[in-house]
Amino acid sequence: MVAMGQGWEGGWREPRDGVEFQAALRALRERSGLTFRDLERAAERRGEVLPRSTAAEMLRRAAPPAPRVLTAFVLACGDDANLERWLAARARIADHPEPAQAPPPPAALDRVPRQLPHAPATFVGRERELAGLDRLVAEAAGAAGGSLGLLTISGVGGVGKTWLALRWGHRNLDRYPDGQLYVNLRGFDPSAEPVPPAAAIRGFLDALGDDPLALPPEPEAQAARYRSLLAGRRVLIVLDNAAGADQVRPLLPGSGGSTVIVTSRDRLTGLIATEGARPLPLGLLAQDEARRLLTRHLGPDRPAAEPSAVDDILTVCGGLPLALAVVAARAAAHPSLPLRALAAELRDARLGLDAFDGGDTATDVRAVFSWSYRALSPEAARLFRLLGLHPGPDLSLPAAASLAGAPAHRVRPLLADLGRVHLVDQPAPDRYAPHDLLRAYARELVESFDPEADQRAARRRLMQHCLRSAEAANRRLAPHWEPLGLPPAPPGVTVEEPADREAALDWFAAEHPVLLGALDLAVAAGAPAEAWGLARALETYLDYRGHWHDWAATQRIALDAAVRLGDQAREADAHRALGRAYTQMGLLEDGHRHFTRALRRYRELGDDVSQADTRRGLGWVCDQLGRQRDALDHNDRALELYRRAGHRAGQALALNNVGWLHAVLGDHRRALDYCAQAVELNRELGDRHAEAGAWDSLGYAHHHLAEYVEAARCFARALVLVRGFGDRFHETEILNHLGDTQLAAGDLDAARSTRRAAVEIGGQIGHPAVEELRAKLKETEPD
């Protein structure tokens, strides 16, 4: 071995070209007597970095190595004295490379490997993904320098990654005349350790027909031999079920021509970033593909005979091919079993994932999911289990942080870990969604491993997150509403606070199903205070967006919660909210009954402002019932109560209602006076939503005075304001009024366009007058 700091024997001889340079490097290593492992350790002692694989690759390639790699190699070999000469020679050769020469043809292999497993018999669909693989391979083939075709297929366990790779491989065998290599790397197999890259290479060398007696003993040299055998060949290499990028890198060919397809539950971002891999994330089956897969297993007759049962099965399986295959296998094994009975068993939440057990670990959905779960850190595993407590269908980062009782900046990387192995998807920034069956698996785990006290605490934190975030968003939509008066958030609760009205609407739209689920969670947990608060905070949004059935359902829960709390004020609030919801739905008698009960409670409590609010509601119902005199009386008394209490926002609302009713009763000049007062007072208060209603009433009065230009101006102003709140119910009402004015003014085209818009929005939200709107539109349509 050469002593440190000495030159190699025979002195320095200047290499003339790249070939001599590489030969000199190999001679230096041979004279040093060091293995690749010895070189790595020697470099470390000299403060350099020289991985074994890098050294082996350096001696194989024709091009001179990078200066940093060359320095580490020369110092590790002990040729310190000639380091500057090595670097100078490397720079000269790199600056004046020899003319490119065609590589020699690869030596004939002793055999052509045919390792690809058989094509999946029941594969259906995935045409878009197969075409995507075709495109990615074509892109790699057309890339500069003939880059390696390296593709990754990632997805949740059971989604069909291996089947897709095999299907594509068998469809493209003619592209790879030099054969196919396949290895299951067992990256997520609980029954065995992941396959070491060296073992996979040894298997590939055997498949390629390499002489085992001629193999070098060092793994690095075997890897170099593997790359040499593949150089200039066209081989398909499928690396199935990889644990991560580090397991894959040593198995990659050193030059283009071949195609490597890697499947993994990991997203393999390291391969994408450093090796230029082209990713293909594999999602769930589309509904029509799932139906075809079930039919492929069962034949056409049984699914055709029970279409509703098939729909139920497809819904529960959620497009996961493994789940569909297990269910189909059970149905095929019991041909006399009605599909509706199987569907009922799948819907039974008490059975969890038991119905998706195919009899062995490869077809047991629970076991397949467990392979990904076991790859998680303890912190990420705990978070995954807690996701089973979330009502779904997806959740935000702050919601996940609240479940975990940890700051968002600590939870975000844990969610990234779950996403990396496809235990959650990320359909939008900072929103996460596990598959329904994965949620069921998480629920099984949390109920099995986490103490009941910890589960209760996590649910409580989640409910507090939903309640406080909804209250913050509602303040943006209805700043004049009386706040809930919540105490500071408990420890571990992360609250979302939308920045403005637009952000609040977006937040409610994203969280709508989650909040309804949280409300059910509060009921099941025996938390009436949270249930009442959530229902209250949802009111404005549900009203604006026309979700009146949800509004009524949530307020029935709020009423029951108030009774359980023994809180008469909250009970009265729930009755009043039910009155509003039922009136919006056109259930006027129900609305009147709940308003009347609320008024009685508020009288008992001596609450003048709430009595006034409720009288406005009674006025609204009476107006809808055609009892305009009663409606005017209710609103006059509401205005008196507001003035007595000094409640200016209520006064503005009552002024508008009184003006509207005078217009309906034919006193249009008096209506203008009241409505103009309402506009000015709402402007002073900054209540743009109420101002929109006042402009609408002003326009209505001007219309009936045949002042159509002024009426249209008022309606246009009202539309601008109301659209800023996303209030589709009142947008429909104002469009209806504007269309009437345009028609009366003789502008038929404008009236037709406006009425079409009113019918479209009214139909979307289920407006109770939508049939009347359609009839009015028909009047303006050409014959």
PDB file of C-alpha atoms in Angstrom, residues 332-481:
ATOM      1  CA  ALA A 332     -68.039 -15.160  -7.054  1.00  0.00           C
ATOM      2  CA  ALA A 333     -67.385 -17.780  -4.360  1.00  0.00           C
ATOM      3  CA  HIS A 334     -71.031 -17.544  -3.207  1.00  0.00           C
ATOM      4  CA  PRO A 335     -73.107 -17.316  -6.412  1.00  0.00           C
ATOM      5  CA  SER A 336     -76.383 -17.697  -4.501  1.00  0.00           C
ATOM      6  CA  LEU A 337     -75.615 -14.729  -2.223  1.00  0.00           C
ATOM      7  CA  PRO A 338     -77.623 -11.668  -3.339  1.00  0.00           C
ATOM      8  CA  LEU A 339     -75.428  -8.663  -4.022  1.00  0.00           C
ATOM      9  CA  ARG A 340     -77.754  -6.558  -1.873  1.00  0.00           C
ATOM     10  CA  ALA A 341     -76.846  -8.727   1.152  1.00  0.00           C
ATOM     11  CA  LEU A 342     -73.163  -8.230   0.425  1.00  0.00           C
ATOM     12  CA  ALA A 343     -73.696  -4.485   0.038  1.00  0.00           C
ATOM     13  CA  ALA A 344     -75.510  -4.336   3.381  1.00  0.00           C
ATOM     14  CA  GLU A 345     -72.608  -6.137   5.049  1.00  0.00           C
ATOM     15  CA  LEU A 346     -70.138  -3.663   3.545  1.00  0.00           C
ATOM     16  CA  ARG A 347     -72.198  -0.706   4.803  1.00  0.00           C
ATOM     17  CA  ASP A 348     -72.245  -2.061   8.359  1.00  0.00           C
ATOM     18  CA  ALA A 349     -69.751   0.231  10.089  1.00  0.00           C
ATOM     19  CA  ARG A 350     -69.491  -2.196  13.008  1.00  0.00           C
ATOM     20  CA  LEU A 351     -67.627  -4.684  10.812  1.00  0.00           C
ATOM     21  CA  GLY A 352     -64.919  -2.182   9.907  1.00  0.00           C
ATOM     22  CA  LEU A 353     -62.580  -3.743   7.350  1.00  0.00           C
ATOM     23  CA  ASP A 354     -63.545  -7.356   8.140  1.00  0.00           C
ATOM     24  CA  ALA A 355     -65.597  -7.527   4.950  1.00  0.00           C
ATOM     25  CA  PHE A 356     -62.487  -6.732   2.907  1.00  0.00           C
ATOM     26  CA  ASP A 357     -60.409  -9.747   4.002  1.00  0.00           C
ATOM     27  CA  GLY A 358     -59.537 -11.932   1.026  1.00  0.00           C
ATOM     28  CA  GLY A 359     -58.008 -14.716   3.099  1.00  0.00           C
ATOM     29  CA  ASP A 360     -54.280 -13.923   2.840  1.00  0.00           C
ATOM     30  CA  THR A 361     -52.062 -10.908   3.481  1.00  0.00           C
ATOM     31  CA  ALA A 362     -51.947  -9.943  -0.190  1.00  0.00           C
ATOM     32  CA  THR A 363     -55.746  -9.672  -0.402  1.00  0.00           C
ATOM     33  CA  ASP A 364     -56.504  -8.436   3.117  1.00  0.00           C
ATOM     34  CA  VAL A 365     -57.120  -4.692   2.816  1.00  0.00           C
ATOM     35  CA  ARG A 366     -56.315  -4.194   6.485  1.00  0.00           C
ATOM     36  CA  ALA A 367     -52.956  -5.972   6.112  1.00  0.00           C
ATOM     37  CA  VAL A 368     -52.077  -4.068   2.956  1.00  0.00           C
ATOM     38  CA  PHE A 369     -52.755  -0.758   4.688  1.00  0.00           C
ATOM     39  CA  SER A 370     -50.687  -1.901   7.670  1.00  0.00           C
ATOM     40  CA  TRP A 371     -47.554  -2.161   5.500  1.00  0.00           C
ATOM     41  CA  SER A 372     -47.662   1.595   4.927  1.00  0.00           C
ATOM     42  CA  TYR A 373     -48.618   2.351   8.525  1.00  0.00           C
ATOM     43  CA  ARG A 374     -45.634   0.413   9.910  1.00  0.00           C
ATOM     44  CA  ALA A 375     -43.250   2.533   7.843  1.00  0.00           C
ATOM     45  CA  LEU A 376     -44.265   5.683   9.762  1.00  0.00           C
ATOM     46  CA  SER A 377     -42.481   7.381  12.610  1.00  0.00           C
ATOM     47  CA  PRO A 378     -44.281   7.164  15.991  1.00  0.00           C
ATOM     48  CA  GLU A 379     -45.438  10.790  15.673  1.00  0.00           C
ATOM     49  CA  ALA A 380     -46.796  10.327  12.140  1.00  0.00           C
ATOM     50  CA  ALA A 381     -48.443   7.028  13.142  1.00  0.00           C
ATOM     51  CA  ARG A 382     -50.241   8.755  16.038  1.00  0.00           C
ATOM     52  CA  LEU A 383     -51.487  11.489  13.721  1.00  0.00           C
ATOM     53  CA  PHE A 384     -52.763   8.894  11.242  1.00  0.00           C
ATOM     54  CA  ARG A 385     -54.678   7.115  13.991  1.00  0.00           C
ATOM     55  CA  LEU A 386     -56.236  10.388  15.139  1.00  0.00           C
ATOM     56  CA  LEU A 387     -57.466  11.055  11.598  1.00  0.00           C
ATOM     57  CA  GLY A 388     -59.900   8.224  12.258  1.00  0.00           C
ATOM     58  CA  LEU A 389     -61.709  10.531  14.691  1.00  0.00           C
ATOM     59  CA  HIS A 390     -62.281  13.235  12.061  1.00  0.00           C
ATOM     60  CA  PRO A 391     -65.739  13.177  10.452  1.00  0.00           C
ATOM     61  CA  GLY A 392     -64.357  13.811   6.937  1.00  0.00           C
ATOM     62  CA  PRO A 393     -64.363  13.972   4.025  1.00  0.00           C
ATOM     63  CA  ASP A 394     -61.148  16.018   4.239  1.00  0.00           C
ATOM     64  CA  LEU A 395     -59.450  18.300   6.725  1.00  0.00           C
ATOM     65  CA  SER A 396     -57.268  21.378   6.889  1.00  0.00           C
ATOM     66  CA  LEU A 397     -53.826  21.712   8.415  1.00  0.00           C
ATOM     67  CA  PRO A 398     -55.199  23.605  11.471  1.00  0.00           C
ATOM     68  CA  ALA A 399     -57.794  20.867  12.000  1.00  0.00           C
ATOM     69  CA  ALA A 400     -55.075  18.211  11.907  1.00  0.00           C
ATOM     70  CA  ALA A 401     -52.985  20.300  14.305  1.00  0.00           C
ATOM     71  CA  SER A 402     -55.939  20.527  16.681  1.00  0.00           C
ATOM     72  CA  LEU A 403     -56.490  16.774  16.550  1.00  0.00           C
ATOM     73  CA  ALA A 404     -52.847  16.224  17.402  1.00  0.00           C
ATOM     74  CA  GLY A 405     -52.788  19.007  19.981  1.00  0.00           C
ATOM     75  CA  ALA A 406     -49.596  20.365  18.403  1.00  0.00           C
ATOM     76  CA  PRO A 407     -48.599  23.531  16.501  1.00  0.00           C
ATOM     77  CA  ALA A 408     -49.258  23.543  12.757  1.00  0.00           C
ATOM     78  CA  HIS A 409     -45.554  23.857  11.911  1.00  0.00           C
ATOM     79  CA  ARG A 410     -44.913  20.553  13.685  1.00  0.00           C
ATOM     80  CA  VAL A 411     -47.879  18.771  12.128  1.00  0.00           C
ATOM     81  CA  ARG A 412     -47.244  19.814   8.510  1.00  0.00           C
ATOM     82  CA  PRO A 413     -44.163  17.539   8.088  1.00  0.00           C
ATOM     83  CA  LEU A 414     -46.091  14.667   9.687  1.00  0.00           C
ATOM     84  CA  LEU A 415     -48.845  15.103   7.091  1.00  0.00           C
ATOM     85  CA  ALA A 416     -46.150  15.176   4.423  1.00  0.00           C
ATOM     86  CA  ASP A 417     -44.926  11.820   5.767  1.00  0.00           C
ATOM     87  CA  LEU A 418     -48.475  10.423   5.479  1.00  0.00           C
ATOM     88  CA  GLY A 419     -48.762  11.812   1.963  1.00  0.00           C
ATOM     89  CA  ARG A 420     -45.394  10.377   0.966  1.00  0.00           C
ATOM     90  CA  VAL A 421     -46.707   6.844   1.528  1.00  0.00           C
ATOM     91  CA  HIS A 422     -50.179   7.740   0.212  1.00  0.00           C
ATOM     92  CA  LEU A 423     -52.044   7.352   3.485  1.00  0.00           C
ATOM     93  CA  VAL A 424     -53.532  10.756   2.708  1.00  0.00           C
ATOM     94  CA  ASP A 425     -53.983  12.679  -0.514  1.00  0.00           C
ATOM     95  CA  GLN A 426     -53.640  16.434  -0.815  1.00  0.00           C
ATOM     96  CA  PRO A 427     -56.462  17.631  -3.099  1.00  0.00           C
ATOM     97  CA  ALA A 428     -55.666  21.314  -2.425  1.00  0.00           C
ATOM     98  CA  PRO A 429     -52.977  23.294  -0.587  1.00  0.00           C
ATOM     99  CA  ASP A 430     -53.131  22.513   3.146  1.00  0.00           C
ATOM    100  CA  ARG A 431     -56.100  20.156   2.728  1.00  0.00           C
ATOM    101  CA  TYR A 432     -55.721  16.437   3.301  1.00  0.00           C
ATOM    102  CA  ALA A 433     -58.048  13.535   2.497  1.00  0.00           C
ATOM    103  CA  PRO A 434     -57.596   9.861   3.381  1.00  0.00           C
ATOM    104  CA  HIS A 435     -59.563   7.304   1.391  1.00  0.00           C
ATOM    105  CA  ASP A 436     -62.733   6.206   3.204  1.00  0.00           C
ATOM    106  CA  LEU A 437     -61.309   2.723   3.805  1.00  0.00           C
ATOM    107  CA  LEU A 438     -58.093   4.227   5.154  1.00  0.00           C
ATOM    108  CA  ARG A 439     -60.211   6.360   7.476  1.00  0.00           C
ATOM    109  CA  ALA A 440     -61.924   3.184   8.665  1.00  0.00           C
ATOM    110  CA  TYR A 441     -58.500   1.591   9.212  1.00  0.00           C
ATOM    111  CA  ALA A 442     -57.337   4.628  11.183  1.00  0.00           C
ATOM    112  CA  ARG A 443     -60.513   4.445  13.279  1.00  0.00           C
ATOM    113  CA  GLU A 444     -59.804   0.787  14.086  1.00  0.00           C
ATOM    114  CA  LEU A 445     -56.259   1.664  15.101  1.00  0.00           C
ATOM    115  CA  VAL A 446     -57.161   4.617  17.311  1.00  0.00           C
ATOM    116  CA  GLU A 447     -59.851   2.620  19.083  1.00  0.00           C
ATOM    117  CA  SER A 448     -57.386  -0.237  19.634  1.00  0.00           C
ATOM    118  CA  PHE A 449     -54.244   1.622  20.679  1.00  0.00           C
ATOM    119  CA  ASP A 450     -55.145   5.048  22.061  1.00  0.00           C
ATOM    120  CA  PRO A 451     -56.691   5.409  25.537  1.00  0.00           C
ATOM    121  CA  GLU A 452     -60.306   6.554  25.594  1.00  0.00           C
ATOM    122  CA  ALA A 453     -59.282   9.689  27.505  1.00  0.00           C
ATOM    123  CA  ASP A 454     -56.879  10.636  24.700  1.00  0.00           C
ATOM    124  CA  GLN A 455     -59.600  10.057  22.104  1.00  0.00           C
ATOM    125  CA  ARG A 456     -62.048  12.269  24.008  1.00  0.00           C
ATOM    126  CA  ALA A 457     -59.446  15.005  24.335  1.00  0.00           C
ATOM    127  CA  ALA A 458     -58.692  14.899  20.587  1.00  0.00           C
ATOM    128  CA  ARG A 459     -62.404  15.070  19.708  1.00  0.00           C
ATOM    129  CA  ARG A 460     -62.877  18.001  22.068  1.00  0.00           C
ATOM    130  CA  ARG A 461     -59.957  19.872  20.500  1.00  0.00           C
ATOM    131  CA  LEU A 462     -61.392  19.221  17.030  1.00  0.00           C
ATOM    132  CA  MET A 463     -64.840  20.476  18.047  1.00  0.00           C
ATOM    133  CA  GLN A 464     -63.308  23.581  19.590  1.00  0.00           C
ATOM    134  CA  HIS A 465     -61.328  24.194  16.408  1.00  0.00           C
ATOM    135  CA  CYS A 466     -64.477  23.943  14.277  1.00  0.00           C
ATOM    136  CA  LEU A 467     -66.555  26.105  16.633  1.00  0.00           C
ATOM    137  CA  ARG A 468     -64.023  28.901  16.997  1.00  0.00           C
ATOM    138  CA  SER A 469     -63.016  28.939  13.344  1.00  0.00           C
ATOM    139  CA  ALA A 470     -66.665  29.030  12.236  1.00  0.00           C
ATOM    140  CA  GLU A 471     -67.340  31.877  14.685  1.00  0.00           C
ATOM    141  CA  ALA A 472     -64.358  33.815  13.278  1.00  0.00           C
ATOM    142  CA  ALA A 473     -65.558  33.266   9.694  1.00  0.00           C
ATOM    143  CA  ASN A 474     -69.121  34.241  10.585  1.00  0.00           C
ATOM    144  CA  ARG A 475     -67.883  37.548  12.029  1.00  0.00           C
ATOM    145  CA  ARG A 476     -66.561  38.362   8.547  1.00  0.00           C
ATOM    146  CA  LEU A 477     -69.940  37.606   6.949  1.00  0.00           C
ATOM    147  CA  ALA A 478     -72.148  39.176   9.637  1.00  0.00           C
ATOM    148  CA  PRO A 479     -70.114  41.721  11.623  1.00  0.00           C
ATOM    149  CA  HIS A 480     -73.247  43.076  13.319  1.00  0.00           C
ATOM    150  CA  TRP A 481     -74.279  39.730  14.769  1.00  0.00           C
TER     151      TRP A 481
END
